[in-house]
mmCIF file of C-alpha atoms and ligand atoms in Angstrom:
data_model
loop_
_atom_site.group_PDB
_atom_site.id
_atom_site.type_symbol
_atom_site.label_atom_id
_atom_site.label_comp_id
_atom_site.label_asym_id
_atom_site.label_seq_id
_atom_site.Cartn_x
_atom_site.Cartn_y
_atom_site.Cartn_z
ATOM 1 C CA UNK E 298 0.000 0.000 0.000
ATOM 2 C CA UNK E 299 1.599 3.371 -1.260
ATOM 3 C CA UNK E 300 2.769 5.856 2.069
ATOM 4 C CA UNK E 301 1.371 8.665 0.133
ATOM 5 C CA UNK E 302 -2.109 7.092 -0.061
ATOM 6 C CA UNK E 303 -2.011 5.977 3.629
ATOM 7 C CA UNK E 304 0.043 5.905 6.622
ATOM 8 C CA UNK E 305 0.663 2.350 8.407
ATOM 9 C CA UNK E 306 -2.742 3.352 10.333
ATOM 10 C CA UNK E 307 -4.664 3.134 7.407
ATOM 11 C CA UNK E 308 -5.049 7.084 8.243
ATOM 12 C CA UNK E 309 -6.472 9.252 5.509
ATOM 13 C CA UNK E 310 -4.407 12.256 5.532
ATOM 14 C CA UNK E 311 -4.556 15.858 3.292
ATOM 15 C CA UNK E 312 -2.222 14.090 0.920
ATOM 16 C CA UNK E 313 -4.577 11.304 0.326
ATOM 17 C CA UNK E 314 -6.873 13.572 -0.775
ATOM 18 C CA UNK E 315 -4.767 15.783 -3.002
ATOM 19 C CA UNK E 316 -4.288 12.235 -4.809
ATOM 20 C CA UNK E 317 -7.595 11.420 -4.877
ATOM 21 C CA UNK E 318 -7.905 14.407 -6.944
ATOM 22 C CA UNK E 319 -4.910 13.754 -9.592
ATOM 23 C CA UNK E 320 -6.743 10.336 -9.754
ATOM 24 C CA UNK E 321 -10.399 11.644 -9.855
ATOM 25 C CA UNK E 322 -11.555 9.588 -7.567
ATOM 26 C CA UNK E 323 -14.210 11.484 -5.810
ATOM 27 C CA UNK E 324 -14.288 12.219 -2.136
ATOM 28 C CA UNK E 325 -16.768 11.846 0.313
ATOM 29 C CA UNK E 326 -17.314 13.839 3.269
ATOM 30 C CA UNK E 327 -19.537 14.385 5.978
ATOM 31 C CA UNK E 328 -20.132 15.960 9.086
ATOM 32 C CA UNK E 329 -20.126 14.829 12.268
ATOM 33 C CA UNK E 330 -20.459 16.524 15.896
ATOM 34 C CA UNK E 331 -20.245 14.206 18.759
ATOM 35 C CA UNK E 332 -18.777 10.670 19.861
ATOM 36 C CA UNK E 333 -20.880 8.419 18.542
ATOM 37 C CA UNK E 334 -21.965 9.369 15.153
ATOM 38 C CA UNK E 335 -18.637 9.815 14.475
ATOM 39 C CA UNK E 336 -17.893 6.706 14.873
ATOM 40 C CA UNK E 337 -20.342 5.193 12.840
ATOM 41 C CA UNK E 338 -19.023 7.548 10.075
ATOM 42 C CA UNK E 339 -15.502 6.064 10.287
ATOM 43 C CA UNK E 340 -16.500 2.257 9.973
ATOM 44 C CA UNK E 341 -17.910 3.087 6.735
ATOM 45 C CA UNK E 342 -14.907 4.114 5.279
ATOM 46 C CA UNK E 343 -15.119 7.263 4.366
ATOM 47 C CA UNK E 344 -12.587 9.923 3.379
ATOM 48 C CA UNK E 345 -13.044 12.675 5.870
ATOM 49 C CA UNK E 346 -15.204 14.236 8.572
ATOM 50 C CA UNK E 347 -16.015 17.842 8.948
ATOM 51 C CA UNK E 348 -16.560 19.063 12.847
ATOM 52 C CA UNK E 349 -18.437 21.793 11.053
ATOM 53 C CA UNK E 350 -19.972 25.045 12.705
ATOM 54 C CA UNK E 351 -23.101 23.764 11.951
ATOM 55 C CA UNK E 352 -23.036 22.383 15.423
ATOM 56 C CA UNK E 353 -24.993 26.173 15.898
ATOM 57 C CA UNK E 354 -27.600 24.896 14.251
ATOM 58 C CA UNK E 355 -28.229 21.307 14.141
ATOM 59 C CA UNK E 356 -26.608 20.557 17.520
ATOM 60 C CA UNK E 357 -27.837 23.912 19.406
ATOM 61 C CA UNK E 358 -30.968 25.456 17.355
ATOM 62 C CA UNK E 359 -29.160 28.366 16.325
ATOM 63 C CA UNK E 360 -30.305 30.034 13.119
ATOM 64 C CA UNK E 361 -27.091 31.145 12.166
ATOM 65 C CA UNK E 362 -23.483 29.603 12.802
ATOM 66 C CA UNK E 363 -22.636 33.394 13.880
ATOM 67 C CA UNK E 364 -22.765 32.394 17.860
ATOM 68 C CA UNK E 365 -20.712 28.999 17.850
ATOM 69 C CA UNK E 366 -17.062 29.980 20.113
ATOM 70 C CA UNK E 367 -13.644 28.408 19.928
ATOM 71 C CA UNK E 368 -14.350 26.245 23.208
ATOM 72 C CA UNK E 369 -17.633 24.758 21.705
ATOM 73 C CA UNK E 370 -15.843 23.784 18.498
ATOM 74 C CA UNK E 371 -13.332 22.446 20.682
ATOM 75 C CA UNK E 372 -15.440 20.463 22.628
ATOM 76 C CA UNK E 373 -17.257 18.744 19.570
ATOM 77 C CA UNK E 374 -13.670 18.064 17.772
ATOM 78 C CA UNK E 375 -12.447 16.309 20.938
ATOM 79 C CA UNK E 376 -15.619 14.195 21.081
ATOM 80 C CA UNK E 377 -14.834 13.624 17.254
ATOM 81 C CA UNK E 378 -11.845 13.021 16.920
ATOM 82 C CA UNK E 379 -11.727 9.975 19.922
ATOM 83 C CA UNK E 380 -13.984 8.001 17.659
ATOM 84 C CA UNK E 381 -11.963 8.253 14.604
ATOM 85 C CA UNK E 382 -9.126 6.198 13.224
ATOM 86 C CA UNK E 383 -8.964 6.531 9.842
ATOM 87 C CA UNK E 384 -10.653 9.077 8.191
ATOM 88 C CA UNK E 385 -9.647 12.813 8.490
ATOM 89 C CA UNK E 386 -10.490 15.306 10.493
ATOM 90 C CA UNK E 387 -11.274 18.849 9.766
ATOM 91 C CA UNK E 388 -12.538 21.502 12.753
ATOM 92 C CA UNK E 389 -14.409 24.920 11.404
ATOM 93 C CA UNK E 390 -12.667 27.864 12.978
ATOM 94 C CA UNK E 391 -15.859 29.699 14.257
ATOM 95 C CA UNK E 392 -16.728 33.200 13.430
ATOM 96 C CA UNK E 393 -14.901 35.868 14.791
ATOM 97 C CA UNK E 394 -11.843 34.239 15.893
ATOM 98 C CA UNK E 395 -9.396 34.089 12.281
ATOM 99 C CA UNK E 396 -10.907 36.957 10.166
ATOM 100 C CA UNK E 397 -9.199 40.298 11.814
ATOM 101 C CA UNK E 398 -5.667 39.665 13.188
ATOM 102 C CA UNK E 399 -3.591 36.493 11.730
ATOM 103 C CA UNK E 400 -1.607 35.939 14.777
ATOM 104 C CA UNK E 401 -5.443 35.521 16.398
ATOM 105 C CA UNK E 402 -6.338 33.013 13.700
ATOM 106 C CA UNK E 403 -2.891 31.627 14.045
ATOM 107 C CA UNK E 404 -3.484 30.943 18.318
ATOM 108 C CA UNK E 405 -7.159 29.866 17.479
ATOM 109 C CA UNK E 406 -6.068 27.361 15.042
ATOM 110 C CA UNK E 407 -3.092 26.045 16.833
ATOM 111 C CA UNK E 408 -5.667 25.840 19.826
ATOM 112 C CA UNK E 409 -8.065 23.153 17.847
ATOM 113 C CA UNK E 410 -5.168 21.502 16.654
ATOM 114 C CA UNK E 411 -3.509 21.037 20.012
ATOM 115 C CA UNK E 412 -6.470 20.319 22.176
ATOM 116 C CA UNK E 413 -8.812 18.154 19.896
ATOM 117 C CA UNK E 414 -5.843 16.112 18.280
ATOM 118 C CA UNK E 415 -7.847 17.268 14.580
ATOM 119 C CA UNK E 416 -5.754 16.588 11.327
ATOM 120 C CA UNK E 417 -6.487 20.141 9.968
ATOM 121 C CA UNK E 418 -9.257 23.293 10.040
ATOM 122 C CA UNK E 419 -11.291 25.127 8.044
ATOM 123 C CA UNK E 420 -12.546 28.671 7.150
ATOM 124 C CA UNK E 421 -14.760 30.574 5.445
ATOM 125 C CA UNK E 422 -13.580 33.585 2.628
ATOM 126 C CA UNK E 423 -11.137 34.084 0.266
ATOM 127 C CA UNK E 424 -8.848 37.533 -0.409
ATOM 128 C CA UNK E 425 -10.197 38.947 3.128
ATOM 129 C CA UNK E 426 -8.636 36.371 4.823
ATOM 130 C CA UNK E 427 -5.077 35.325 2.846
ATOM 131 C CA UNK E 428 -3.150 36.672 5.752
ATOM 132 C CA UNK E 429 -4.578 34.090 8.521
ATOM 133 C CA UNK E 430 -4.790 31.488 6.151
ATOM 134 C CA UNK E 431 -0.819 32.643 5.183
ATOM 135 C CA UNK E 432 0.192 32.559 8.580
ATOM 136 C CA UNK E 433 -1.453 29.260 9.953
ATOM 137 C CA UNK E 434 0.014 27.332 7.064
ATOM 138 C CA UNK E 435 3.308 28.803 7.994
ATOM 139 C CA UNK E 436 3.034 26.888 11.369
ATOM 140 C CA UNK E 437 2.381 23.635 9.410
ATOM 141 C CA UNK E 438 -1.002 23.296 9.987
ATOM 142 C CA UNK E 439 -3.367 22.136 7.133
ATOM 143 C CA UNK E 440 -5.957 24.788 5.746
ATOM 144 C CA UNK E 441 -9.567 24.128 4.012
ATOM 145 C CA UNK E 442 -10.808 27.274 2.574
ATOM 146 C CA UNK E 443 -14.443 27.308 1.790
ATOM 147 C CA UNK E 444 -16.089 30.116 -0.791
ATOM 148 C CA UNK E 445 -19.571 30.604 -2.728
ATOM 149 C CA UNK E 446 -22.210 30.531 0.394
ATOM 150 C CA UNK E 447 -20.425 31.528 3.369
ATOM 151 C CA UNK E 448 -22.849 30.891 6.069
ATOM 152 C CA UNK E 449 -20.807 33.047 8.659
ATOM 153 C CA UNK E 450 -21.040 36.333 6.306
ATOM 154 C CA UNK E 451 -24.970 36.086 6.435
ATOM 155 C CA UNK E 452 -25.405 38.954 7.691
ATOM 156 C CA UNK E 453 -23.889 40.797 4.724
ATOM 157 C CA UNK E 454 -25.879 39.148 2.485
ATOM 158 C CA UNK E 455 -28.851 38.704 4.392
ATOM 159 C CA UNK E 456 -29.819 35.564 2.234
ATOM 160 C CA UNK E 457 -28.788 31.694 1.821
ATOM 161 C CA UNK E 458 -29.605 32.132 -1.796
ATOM 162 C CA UNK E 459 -27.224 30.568 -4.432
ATOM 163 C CA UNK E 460 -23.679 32.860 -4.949
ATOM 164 C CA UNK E 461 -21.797 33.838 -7.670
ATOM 165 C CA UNK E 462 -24.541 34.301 -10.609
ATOM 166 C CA UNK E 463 -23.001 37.117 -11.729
ATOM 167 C CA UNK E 464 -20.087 37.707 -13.767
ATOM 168 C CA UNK E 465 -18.659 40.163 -11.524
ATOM 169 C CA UNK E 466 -19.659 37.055 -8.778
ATOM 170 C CA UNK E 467 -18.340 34.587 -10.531
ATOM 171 C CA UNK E 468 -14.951 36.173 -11.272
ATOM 172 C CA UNK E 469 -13.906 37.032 -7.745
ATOM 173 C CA UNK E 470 -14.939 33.607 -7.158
ATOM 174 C CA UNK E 471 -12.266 31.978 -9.418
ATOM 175 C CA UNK E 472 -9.648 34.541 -8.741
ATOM 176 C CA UNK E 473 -10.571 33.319 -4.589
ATOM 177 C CA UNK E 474 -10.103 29.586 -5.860
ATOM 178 C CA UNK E 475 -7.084 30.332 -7.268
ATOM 179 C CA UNK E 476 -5.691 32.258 -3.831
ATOM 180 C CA UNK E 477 -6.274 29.351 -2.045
ATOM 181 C CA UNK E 478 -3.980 27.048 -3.752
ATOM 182 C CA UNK E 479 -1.066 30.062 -3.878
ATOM 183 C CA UNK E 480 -1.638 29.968 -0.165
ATOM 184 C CA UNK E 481 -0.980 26.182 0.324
ATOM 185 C CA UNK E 482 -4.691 25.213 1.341
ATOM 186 C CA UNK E 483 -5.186 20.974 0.562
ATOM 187 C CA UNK E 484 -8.884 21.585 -0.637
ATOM 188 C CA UNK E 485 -11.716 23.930 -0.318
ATOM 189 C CA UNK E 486 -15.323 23.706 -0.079
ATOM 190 C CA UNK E 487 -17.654 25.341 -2.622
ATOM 191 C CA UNK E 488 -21.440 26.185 -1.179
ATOM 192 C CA UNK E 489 -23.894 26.730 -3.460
ATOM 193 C CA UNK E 490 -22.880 27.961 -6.676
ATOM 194 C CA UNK E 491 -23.616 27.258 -10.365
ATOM 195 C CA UNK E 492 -22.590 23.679 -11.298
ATOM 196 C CA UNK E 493 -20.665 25.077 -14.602
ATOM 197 C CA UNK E 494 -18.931 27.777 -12.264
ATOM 198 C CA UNK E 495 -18.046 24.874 -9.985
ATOM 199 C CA UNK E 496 -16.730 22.624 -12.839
ATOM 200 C CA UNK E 497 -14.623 25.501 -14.025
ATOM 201 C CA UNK E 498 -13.063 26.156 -10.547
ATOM 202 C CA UNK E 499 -12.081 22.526 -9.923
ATOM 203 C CA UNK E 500 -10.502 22.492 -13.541
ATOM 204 C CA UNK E 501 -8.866 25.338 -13.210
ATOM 205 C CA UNK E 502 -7.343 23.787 -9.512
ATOM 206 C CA UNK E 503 -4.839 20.841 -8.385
ATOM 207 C CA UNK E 504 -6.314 21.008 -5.013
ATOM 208 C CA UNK E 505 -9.545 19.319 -4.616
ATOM 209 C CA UNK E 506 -12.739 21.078 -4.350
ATOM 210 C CA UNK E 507 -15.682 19.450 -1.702
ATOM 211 C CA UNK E 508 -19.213 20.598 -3.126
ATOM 212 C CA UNK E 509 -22.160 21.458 -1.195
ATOM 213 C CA UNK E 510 -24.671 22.873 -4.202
ATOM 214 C CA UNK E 511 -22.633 23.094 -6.435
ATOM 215 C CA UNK E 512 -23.517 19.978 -8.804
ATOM 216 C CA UNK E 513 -21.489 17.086 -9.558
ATOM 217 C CA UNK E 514 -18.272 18.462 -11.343
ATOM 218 C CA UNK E 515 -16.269 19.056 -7.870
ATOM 219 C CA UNK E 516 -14.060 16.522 -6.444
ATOM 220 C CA UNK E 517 -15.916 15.627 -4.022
ATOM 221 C CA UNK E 518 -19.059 16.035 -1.492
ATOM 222 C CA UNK E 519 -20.171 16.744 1.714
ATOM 223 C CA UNK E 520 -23.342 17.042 3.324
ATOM 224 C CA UNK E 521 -24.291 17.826 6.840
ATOM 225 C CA UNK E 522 -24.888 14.456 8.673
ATOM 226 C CA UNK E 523 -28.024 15.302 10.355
ATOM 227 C CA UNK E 524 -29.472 16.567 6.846
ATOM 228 C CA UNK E 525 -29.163 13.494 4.898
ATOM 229 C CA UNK E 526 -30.114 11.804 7.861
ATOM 230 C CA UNK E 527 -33.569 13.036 8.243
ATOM 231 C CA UNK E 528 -33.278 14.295 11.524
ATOM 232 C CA UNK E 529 -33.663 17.808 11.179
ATOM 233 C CA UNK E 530 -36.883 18.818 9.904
ATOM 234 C CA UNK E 531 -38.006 21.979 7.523
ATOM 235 C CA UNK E 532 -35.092 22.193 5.903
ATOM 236 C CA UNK E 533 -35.092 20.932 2.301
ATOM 237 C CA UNK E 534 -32.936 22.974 -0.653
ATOM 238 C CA UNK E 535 -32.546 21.406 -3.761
ATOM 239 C CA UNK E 536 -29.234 20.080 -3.109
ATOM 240 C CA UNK E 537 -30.083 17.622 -0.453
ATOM 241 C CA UNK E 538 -30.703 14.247 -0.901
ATOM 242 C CA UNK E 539 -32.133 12.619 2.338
ATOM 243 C CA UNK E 540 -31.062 9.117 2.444
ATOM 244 C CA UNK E 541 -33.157 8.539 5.445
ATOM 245 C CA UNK E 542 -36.289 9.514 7.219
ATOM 246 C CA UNK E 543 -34.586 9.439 10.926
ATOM 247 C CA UNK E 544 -36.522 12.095 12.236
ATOM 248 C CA UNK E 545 -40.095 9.701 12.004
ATOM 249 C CA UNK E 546 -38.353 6.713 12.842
ATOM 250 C CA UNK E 547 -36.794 8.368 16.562
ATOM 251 C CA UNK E 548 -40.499 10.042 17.143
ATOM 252 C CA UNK E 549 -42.047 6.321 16.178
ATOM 253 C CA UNK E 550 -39.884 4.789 18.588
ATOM 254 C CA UNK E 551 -39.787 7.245 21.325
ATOM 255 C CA UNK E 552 -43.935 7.383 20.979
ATOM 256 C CA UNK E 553 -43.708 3.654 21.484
ATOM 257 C CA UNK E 554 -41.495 3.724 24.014
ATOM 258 C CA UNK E 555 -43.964 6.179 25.576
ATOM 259 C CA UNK E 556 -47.095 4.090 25.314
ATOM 260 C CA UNK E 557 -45.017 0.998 26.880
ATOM 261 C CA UNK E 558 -44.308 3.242 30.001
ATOM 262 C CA UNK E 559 -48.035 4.502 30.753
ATOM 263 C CA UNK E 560 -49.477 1.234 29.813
ATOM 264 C CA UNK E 561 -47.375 -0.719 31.926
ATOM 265 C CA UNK E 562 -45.538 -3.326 29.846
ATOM 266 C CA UNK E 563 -42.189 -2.237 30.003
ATOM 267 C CA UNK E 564 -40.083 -3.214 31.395
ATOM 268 C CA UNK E 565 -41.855 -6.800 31.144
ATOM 269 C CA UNK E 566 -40.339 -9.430 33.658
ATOM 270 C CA UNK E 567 -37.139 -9.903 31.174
ATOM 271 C CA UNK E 568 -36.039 -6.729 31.679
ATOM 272 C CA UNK E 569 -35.747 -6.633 35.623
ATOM 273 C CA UNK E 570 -33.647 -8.151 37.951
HETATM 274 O O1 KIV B 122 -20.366 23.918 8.951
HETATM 275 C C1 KIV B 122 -20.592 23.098 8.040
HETATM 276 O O2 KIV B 122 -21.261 22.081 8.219
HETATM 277 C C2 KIV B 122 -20.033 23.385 6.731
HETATM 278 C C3 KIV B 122 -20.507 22.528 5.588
HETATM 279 C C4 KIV B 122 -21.872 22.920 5.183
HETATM 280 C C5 KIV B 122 -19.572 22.569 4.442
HETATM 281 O O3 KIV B 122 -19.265 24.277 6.570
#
């Protein structure tokens, strides 16, 4: 088995990835909060896990990811990254700790690095934020840009609509892609954007892109977990396949579960000591 492709662990690391790309062989990735999940995630095999901010939402109701802090993300990368052995980890630098000051974004990301034992981060922009991306690569930790929807800029664009329609859009877009790789980022993620626009970007890139929206010309995919799932409810954009219908199958069981403790038959004699 080649070193590049995998270390002795059978760990996937940024590398793997970056030759997943040269071979187009697509990645998958998902996201994952807490212990458990987590570790159902890595048994399947896949590539790589994203501790993503979307903890805000999914994880703590939150309609934005704006209030997630450095501890939380912390705290869900720690309970991530002790149930994974193979696949790679990437923890979301939450908002308002990497955009102003690099040396911030540097102590921030060497923070989640030290203290959840993650294989690399992530964050959100492109040209507004080459200096903190510049500056944690220079400490040798692994970057993941993400462009197109930026869910931690909502309030500048006051929609989740799709990005980069225009030309003007769509130029700044490719010229951010482009950035990225200069700045020695393994991959980014593109949210929402026209599938041509995101076929264009990952041609016009060595580093693999992770789509989100943004059709099926990237290198790879993610979705978050407990959106393909099923689990969380009124939430249905185009781009989301749901490969389950979790949500009705935890109220169907808990409703059951219910109806066993008012009527009296559980526990039965079986389940007692
Ligand atoms: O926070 C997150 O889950 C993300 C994905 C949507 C890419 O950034």
């Amino acid at each position: 088995m080649s070193t590049i492709l995998q270390t002795a662990a059978g760990k996937v690391t940024t590398r793997t990835l970056l030759k997943m790309k040269a071979e187009e062989k697509k990645i998958a990735m998902l996201t994952a909060y807490d212990y458990s999940l987590a570790g159902l995630l890595d048994k399947t095999g896949i590539d790589a896990i994203l501790v993503g901010d979307s903890a805000a939402n999914v994880m703590a109701g939150h309609p934005t990811t704006l209030p997630m802090t450095l501890d939380q993300m912390i705290y869900h990368g720690v309970s991530v990254v002790r149930a994974v052995s193979r696949a790679l980890v990437i923890v979301d630098l939450p908002f308002g700790f990497y955009q102003g000051d690099p040396l911030e974004a540097l102590r921030s990301a060497v923070r989640i690095m030290k203290e959840t034992g993650a294989d690399a981060v992530k964050l959100e922009g492109g040209e507004e934020v080459a200096d903190s991306i510049r500056k944690i690569i220079s400490a040798g930790i692994p970057v993941m840009g993400h462009l197109g929807l930026t869910p931690q800029s909502i309030n500048k664009f006051g929609t989740y609509s799709v990005r980069a329609t225009t030309e003007q859009e769509a130029r700044k877009l490719m010229h951010d892609a482009k950035l990225l790789e200069e700045l020695g980022c393994f991959g980014f993620v593109l949210e929402k954007i026209p599938a041509d626009l995101a076929r264009d970007v990952s041609l016009a890139v060595k580093i693999p892109t992770i789509g989100i929206g943004a059709g099926s010309q990237t290198d790879g995919q993610v979705l978050v977990l407990h959106d393909m799932l099923g689990i969380t409810q009124g939430f249905s954009p185009r781009y989301l396949r749901r490969y389950h219908n979790l949500g009705a199958e935890i109220t169907g069981a808990v409703s059951r579960y219910m109806e066993d403790v008012k009527t009296g038959s559980f526990p039965n004699q079986q389940e007692q000591y």
